[in-house]
GROMACS .gro file of N, CA, C and O in nm:
model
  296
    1UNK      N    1   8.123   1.283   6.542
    1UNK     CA    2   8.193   1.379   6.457
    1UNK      C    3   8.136   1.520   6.471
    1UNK      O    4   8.207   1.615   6.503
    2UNK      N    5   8.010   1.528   6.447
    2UNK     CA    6   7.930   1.664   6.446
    2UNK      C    7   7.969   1.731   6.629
    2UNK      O    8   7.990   1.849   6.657
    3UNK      N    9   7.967   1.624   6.717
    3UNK     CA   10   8.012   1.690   6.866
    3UNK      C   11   8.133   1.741   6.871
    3UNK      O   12   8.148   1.850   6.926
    4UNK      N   13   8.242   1.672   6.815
    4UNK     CA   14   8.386   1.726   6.789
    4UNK      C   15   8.364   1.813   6.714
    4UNK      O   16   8.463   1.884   6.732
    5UNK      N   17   8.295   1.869   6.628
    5UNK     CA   18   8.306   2.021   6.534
    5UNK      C   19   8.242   2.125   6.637
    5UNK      O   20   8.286   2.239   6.624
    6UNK      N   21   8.169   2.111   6.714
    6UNK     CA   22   8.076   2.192   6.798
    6UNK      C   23   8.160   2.205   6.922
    6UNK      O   24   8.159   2.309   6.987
    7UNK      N   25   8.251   2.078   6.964
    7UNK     CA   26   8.356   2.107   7.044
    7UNK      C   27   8.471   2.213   6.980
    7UNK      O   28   8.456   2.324   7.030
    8UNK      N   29   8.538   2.212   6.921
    8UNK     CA   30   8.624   2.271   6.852
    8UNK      C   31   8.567   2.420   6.837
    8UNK      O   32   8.608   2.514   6.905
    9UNK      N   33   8.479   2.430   6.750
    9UNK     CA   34   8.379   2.576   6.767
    9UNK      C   35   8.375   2.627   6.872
    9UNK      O   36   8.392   2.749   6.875
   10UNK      N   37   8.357   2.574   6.960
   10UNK     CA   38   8.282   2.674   7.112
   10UNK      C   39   8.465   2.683   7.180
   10UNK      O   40   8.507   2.770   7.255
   11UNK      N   41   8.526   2.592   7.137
   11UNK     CA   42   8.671   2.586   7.174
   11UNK      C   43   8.798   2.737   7.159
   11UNK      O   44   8.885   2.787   7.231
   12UNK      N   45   8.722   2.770   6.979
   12UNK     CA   46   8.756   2.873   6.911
   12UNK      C   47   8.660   2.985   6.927
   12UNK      O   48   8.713   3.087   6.883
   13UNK      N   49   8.588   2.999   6.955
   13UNK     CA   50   8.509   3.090   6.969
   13UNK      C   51   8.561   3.140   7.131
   13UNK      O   52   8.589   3.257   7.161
   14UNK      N   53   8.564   3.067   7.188
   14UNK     CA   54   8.596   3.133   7.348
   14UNK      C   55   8.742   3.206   7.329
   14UNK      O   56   8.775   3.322   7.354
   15UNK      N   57   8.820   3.090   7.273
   15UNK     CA   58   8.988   3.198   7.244
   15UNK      C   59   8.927   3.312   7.186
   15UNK      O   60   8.955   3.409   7.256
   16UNK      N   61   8.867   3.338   7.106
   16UNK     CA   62   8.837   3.503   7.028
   16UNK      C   63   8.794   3.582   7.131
   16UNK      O   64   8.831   3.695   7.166
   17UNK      N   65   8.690   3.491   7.187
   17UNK     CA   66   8.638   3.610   7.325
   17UNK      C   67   8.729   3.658   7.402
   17UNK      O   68   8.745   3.779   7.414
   18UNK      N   69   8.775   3.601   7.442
   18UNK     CA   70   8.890   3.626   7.521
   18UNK      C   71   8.985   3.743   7.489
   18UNK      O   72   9.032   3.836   7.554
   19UNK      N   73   8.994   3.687   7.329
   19UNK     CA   74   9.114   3.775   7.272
   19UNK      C   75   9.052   3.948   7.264
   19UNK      O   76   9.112   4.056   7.266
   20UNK      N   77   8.903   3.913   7.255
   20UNK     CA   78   8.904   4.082   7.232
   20UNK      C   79   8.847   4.110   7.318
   20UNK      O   80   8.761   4.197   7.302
   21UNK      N   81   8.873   4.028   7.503
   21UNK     CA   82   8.818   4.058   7.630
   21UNK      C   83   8.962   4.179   7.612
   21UNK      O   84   8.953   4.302   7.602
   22UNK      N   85   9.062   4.110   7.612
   22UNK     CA   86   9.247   4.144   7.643
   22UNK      C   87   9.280   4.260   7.536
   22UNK      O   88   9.377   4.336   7.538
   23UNK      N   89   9.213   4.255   7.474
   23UNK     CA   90   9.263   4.385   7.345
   23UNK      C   91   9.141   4.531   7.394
   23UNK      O   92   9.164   4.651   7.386
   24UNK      N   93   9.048   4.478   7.430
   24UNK     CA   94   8.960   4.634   7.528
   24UNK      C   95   9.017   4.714   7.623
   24UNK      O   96   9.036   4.833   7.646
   25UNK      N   97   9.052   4.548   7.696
   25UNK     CA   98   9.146   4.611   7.844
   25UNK      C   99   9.257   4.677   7.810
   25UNK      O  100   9.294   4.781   7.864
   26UNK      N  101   9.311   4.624   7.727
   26UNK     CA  102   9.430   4.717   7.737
   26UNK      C  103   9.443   4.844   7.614
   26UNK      O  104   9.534   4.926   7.603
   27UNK      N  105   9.319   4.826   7.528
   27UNK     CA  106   9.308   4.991   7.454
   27UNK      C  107   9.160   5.095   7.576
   27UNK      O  108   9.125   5.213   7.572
   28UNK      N  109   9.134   5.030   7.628
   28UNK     CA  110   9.024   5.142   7.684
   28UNK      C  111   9.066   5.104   7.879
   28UNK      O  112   9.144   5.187   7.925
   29UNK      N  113   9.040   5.042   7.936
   29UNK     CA  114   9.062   5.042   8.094
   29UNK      C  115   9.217   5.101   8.081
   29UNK      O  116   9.226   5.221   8.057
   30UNK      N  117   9.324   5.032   8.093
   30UNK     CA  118   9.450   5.080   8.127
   30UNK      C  119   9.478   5.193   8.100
   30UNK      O  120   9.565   5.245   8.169
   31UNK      N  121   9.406   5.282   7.975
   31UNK     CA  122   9.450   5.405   7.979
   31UNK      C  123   9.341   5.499   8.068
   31UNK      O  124   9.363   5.618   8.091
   32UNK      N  125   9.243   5.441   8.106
   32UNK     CA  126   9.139   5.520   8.183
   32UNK      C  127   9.159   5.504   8.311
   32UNK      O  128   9.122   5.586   8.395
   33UNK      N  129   9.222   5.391   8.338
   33UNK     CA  130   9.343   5.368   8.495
   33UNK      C  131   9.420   5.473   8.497
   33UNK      O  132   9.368   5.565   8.561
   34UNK      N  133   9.538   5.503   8.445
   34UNK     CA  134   9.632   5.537   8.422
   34UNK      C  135   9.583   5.698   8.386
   34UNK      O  136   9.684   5.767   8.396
   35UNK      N  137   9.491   5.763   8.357
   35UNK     CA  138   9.435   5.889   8.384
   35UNK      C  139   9.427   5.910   8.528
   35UNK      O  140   9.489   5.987   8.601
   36UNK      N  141   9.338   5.824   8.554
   36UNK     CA  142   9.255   5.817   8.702
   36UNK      C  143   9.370   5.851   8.801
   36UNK      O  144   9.363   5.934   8.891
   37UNK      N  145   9.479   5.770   8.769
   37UNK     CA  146   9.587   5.781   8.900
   37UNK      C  147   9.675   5.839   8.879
   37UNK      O  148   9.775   5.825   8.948
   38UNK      N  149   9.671   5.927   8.775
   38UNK     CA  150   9.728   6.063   8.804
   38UNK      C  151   9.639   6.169   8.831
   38UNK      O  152   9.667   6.272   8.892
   39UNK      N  153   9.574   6.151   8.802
   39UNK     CA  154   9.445   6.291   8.810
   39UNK      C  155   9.487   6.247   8.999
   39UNK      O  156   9.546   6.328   9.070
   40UNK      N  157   9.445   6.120   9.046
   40UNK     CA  158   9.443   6.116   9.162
   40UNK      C  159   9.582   6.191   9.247
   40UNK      O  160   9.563   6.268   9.342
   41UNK      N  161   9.718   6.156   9.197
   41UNK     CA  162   9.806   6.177   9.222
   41UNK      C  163   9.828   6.374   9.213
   41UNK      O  164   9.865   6.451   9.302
   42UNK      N  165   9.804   6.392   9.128
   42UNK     CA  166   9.827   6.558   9.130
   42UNK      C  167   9.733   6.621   9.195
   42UNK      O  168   9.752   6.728   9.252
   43UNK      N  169   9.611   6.554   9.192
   43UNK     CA  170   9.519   6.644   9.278
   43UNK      C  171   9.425   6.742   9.210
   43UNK      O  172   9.401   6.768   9.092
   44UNK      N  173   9.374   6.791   9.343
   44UNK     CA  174   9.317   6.890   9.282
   44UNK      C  175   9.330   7.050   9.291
   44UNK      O  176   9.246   7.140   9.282
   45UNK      N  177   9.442   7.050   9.309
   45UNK     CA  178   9.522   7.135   9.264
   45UNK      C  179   9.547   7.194   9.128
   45UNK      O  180   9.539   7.312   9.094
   46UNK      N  181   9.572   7.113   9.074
   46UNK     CA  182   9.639   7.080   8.925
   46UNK      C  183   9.504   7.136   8.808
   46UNK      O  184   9.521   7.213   8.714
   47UNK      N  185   9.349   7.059   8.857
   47UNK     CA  186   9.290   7.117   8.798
   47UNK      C  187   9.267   7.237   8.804
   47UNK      O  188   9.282   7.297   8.697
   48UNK      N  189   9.223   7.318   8.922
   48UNK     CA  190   9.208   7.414   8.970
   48UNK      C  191   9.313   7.532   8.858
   48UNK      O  192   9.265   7.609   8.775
   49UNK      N  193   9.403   7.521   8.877
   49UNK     CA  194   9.532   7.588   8.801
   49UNK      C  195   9.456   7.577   8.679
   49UNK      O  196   9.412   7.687   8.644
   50UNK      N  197   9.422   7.466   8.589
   50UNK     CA  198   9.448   7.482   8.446
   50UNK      C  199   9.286   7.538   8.457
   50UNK      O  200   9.254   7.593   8.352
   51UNK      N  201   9.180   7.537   8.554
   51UNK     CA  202   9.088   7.579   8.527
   51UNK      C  203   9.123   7.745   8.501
   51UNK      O  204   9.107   7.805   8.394
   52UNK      N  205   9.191   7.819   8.665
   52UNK     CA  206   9.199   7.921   8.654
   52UNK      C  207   9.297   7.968   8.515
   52UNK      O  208   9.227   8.045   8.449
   53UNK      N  209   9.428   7.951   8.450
   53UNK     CA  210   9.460   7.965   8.327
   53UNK      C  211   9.348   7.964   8.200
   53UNK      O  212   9.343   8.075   8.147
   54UNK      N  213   9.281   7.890   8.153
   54UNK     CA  214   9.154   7.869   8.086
   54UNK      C  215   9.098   7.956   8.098
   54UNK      O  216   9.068   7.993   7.984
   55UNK      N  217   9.040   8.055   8.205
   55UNK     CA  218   8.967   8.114   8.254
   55UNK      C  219   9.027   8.266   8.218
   55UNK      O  220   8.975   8.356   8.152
   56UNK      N  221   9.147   8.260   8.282
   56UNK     CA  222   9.236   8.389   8.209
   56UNK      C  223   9.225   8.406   8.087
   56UNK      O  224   9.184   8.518   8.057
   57UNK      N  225   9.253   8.311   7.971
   57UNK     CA  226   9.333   8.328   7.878
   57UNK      C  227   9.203   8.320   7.808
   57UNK      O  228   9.214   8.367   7.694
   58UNK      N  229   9.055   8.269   7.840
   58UNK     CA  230   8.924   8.337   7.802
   58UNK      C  231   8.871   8.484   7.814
   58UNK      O  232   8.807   8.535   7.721
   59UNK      N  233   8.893   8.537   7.909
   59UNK     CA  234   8.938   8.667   7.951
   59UNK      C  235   9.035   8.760   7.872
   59UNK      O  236   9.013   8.857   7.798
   60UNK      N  237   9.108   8.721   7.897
   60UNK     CA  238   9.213   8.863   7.774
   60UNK      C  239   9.157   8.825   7.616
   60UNK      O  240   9.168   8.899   7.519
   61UNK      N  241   9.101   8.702   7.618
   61UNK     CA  242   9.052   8.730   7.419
   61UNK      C  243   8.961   8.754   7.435
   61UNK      O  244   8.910   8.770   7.325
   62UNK      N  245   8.863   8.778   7.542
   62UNK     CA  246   8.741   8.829   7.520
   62UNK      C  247   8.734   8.993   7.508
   62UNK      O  248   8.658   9.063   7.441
   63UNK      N  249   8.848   9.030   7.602
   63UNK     CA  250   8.903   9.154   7.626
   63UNK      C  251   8.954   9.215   7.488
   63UNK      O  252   8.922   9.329   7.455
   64UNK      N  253   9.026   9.143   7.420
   64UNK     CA  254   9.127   9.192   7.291
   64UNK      C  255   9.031   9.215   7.222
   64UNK      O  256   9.009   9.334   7.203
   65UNK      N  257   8.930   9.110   7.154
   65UNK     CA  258   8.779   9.105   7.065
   65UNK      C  259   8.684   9.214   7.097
   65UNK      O  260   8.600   9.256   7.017
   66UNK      N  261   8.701   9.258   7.218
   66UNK     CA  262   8.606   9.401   7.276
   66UNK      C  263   8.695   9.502   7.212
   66UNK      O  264   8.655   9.579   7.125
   67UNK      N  265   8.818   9.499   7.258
   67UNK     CA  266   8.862   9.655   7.202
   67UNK      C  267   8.870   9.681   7.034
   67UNK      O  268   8.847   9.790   6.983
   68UNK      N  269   8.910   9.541   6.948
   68UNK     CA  270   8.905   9.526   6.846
   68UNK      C  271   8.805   9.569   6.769
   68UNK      O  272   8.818   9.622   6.658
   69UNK      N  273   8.666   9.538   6.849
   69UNK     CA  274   8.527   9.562   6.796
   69UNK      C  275   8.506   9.691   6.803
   69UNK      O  276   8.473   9.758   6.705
   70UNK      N  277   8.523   9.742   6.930
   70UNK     CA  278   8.543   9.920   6.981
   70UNK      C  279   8.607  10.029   6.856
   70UNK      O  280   8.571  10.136   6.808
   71UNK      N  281   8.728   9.928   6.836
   71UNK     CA  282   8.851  10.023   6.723
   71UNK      C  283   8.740  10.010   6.596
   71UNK      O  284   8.675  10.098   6.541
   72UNK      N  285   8.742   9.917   6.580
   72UNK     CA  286   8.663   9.840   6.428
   72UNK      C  287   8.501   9.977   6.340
   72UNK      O  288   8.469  10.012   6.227
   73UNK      N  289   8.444  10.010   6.510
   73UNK     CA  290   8.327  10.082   6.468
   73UNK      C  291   8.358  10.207   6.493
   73UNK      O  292   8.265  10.263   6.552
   74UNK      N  293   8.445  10.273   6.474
   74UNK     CA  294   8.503  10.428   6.521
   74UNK      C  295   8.494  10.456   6.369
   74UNK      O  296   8.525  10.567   6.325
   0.00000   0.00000   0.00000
């Protein structure tokens, strides 16, 4: 009797493992796949661009905040 409860246990215990092997994979790998192969797919191109935009658009507010500061102490 006590082997059939310890069977059953390790029986249920493995379905759980399992279950939250299949619930990782598909909240954390598949979407870190599915980054990967587009990042792969667009290239690096794509970053490049949003680097240089970023880079601009750090630039003119750093620019606006200078003249602002300029006007501000007159």
């Amino acid at each position: 009797m006590v082997s059939f409860i310890i069977v059953i246990g390790s029986y249920i215990a493995g379905l759980l493992i399992g279950l939250i092997y299949r619930i990782a994979v598909w909240c954390v790998l598949i979407p870190l796949e599915l980054i990967w192969w587009l990042i792969k797919k667009i290239g690096v191109a794509l970053i490049c661009a949003i680097a240089f935009c970023i880079g601009y658009i750090w630039s003119y507010i750093r620019n606006r905040w200078q003249d602002y500061q300029a006007q501000k102490s007159v």
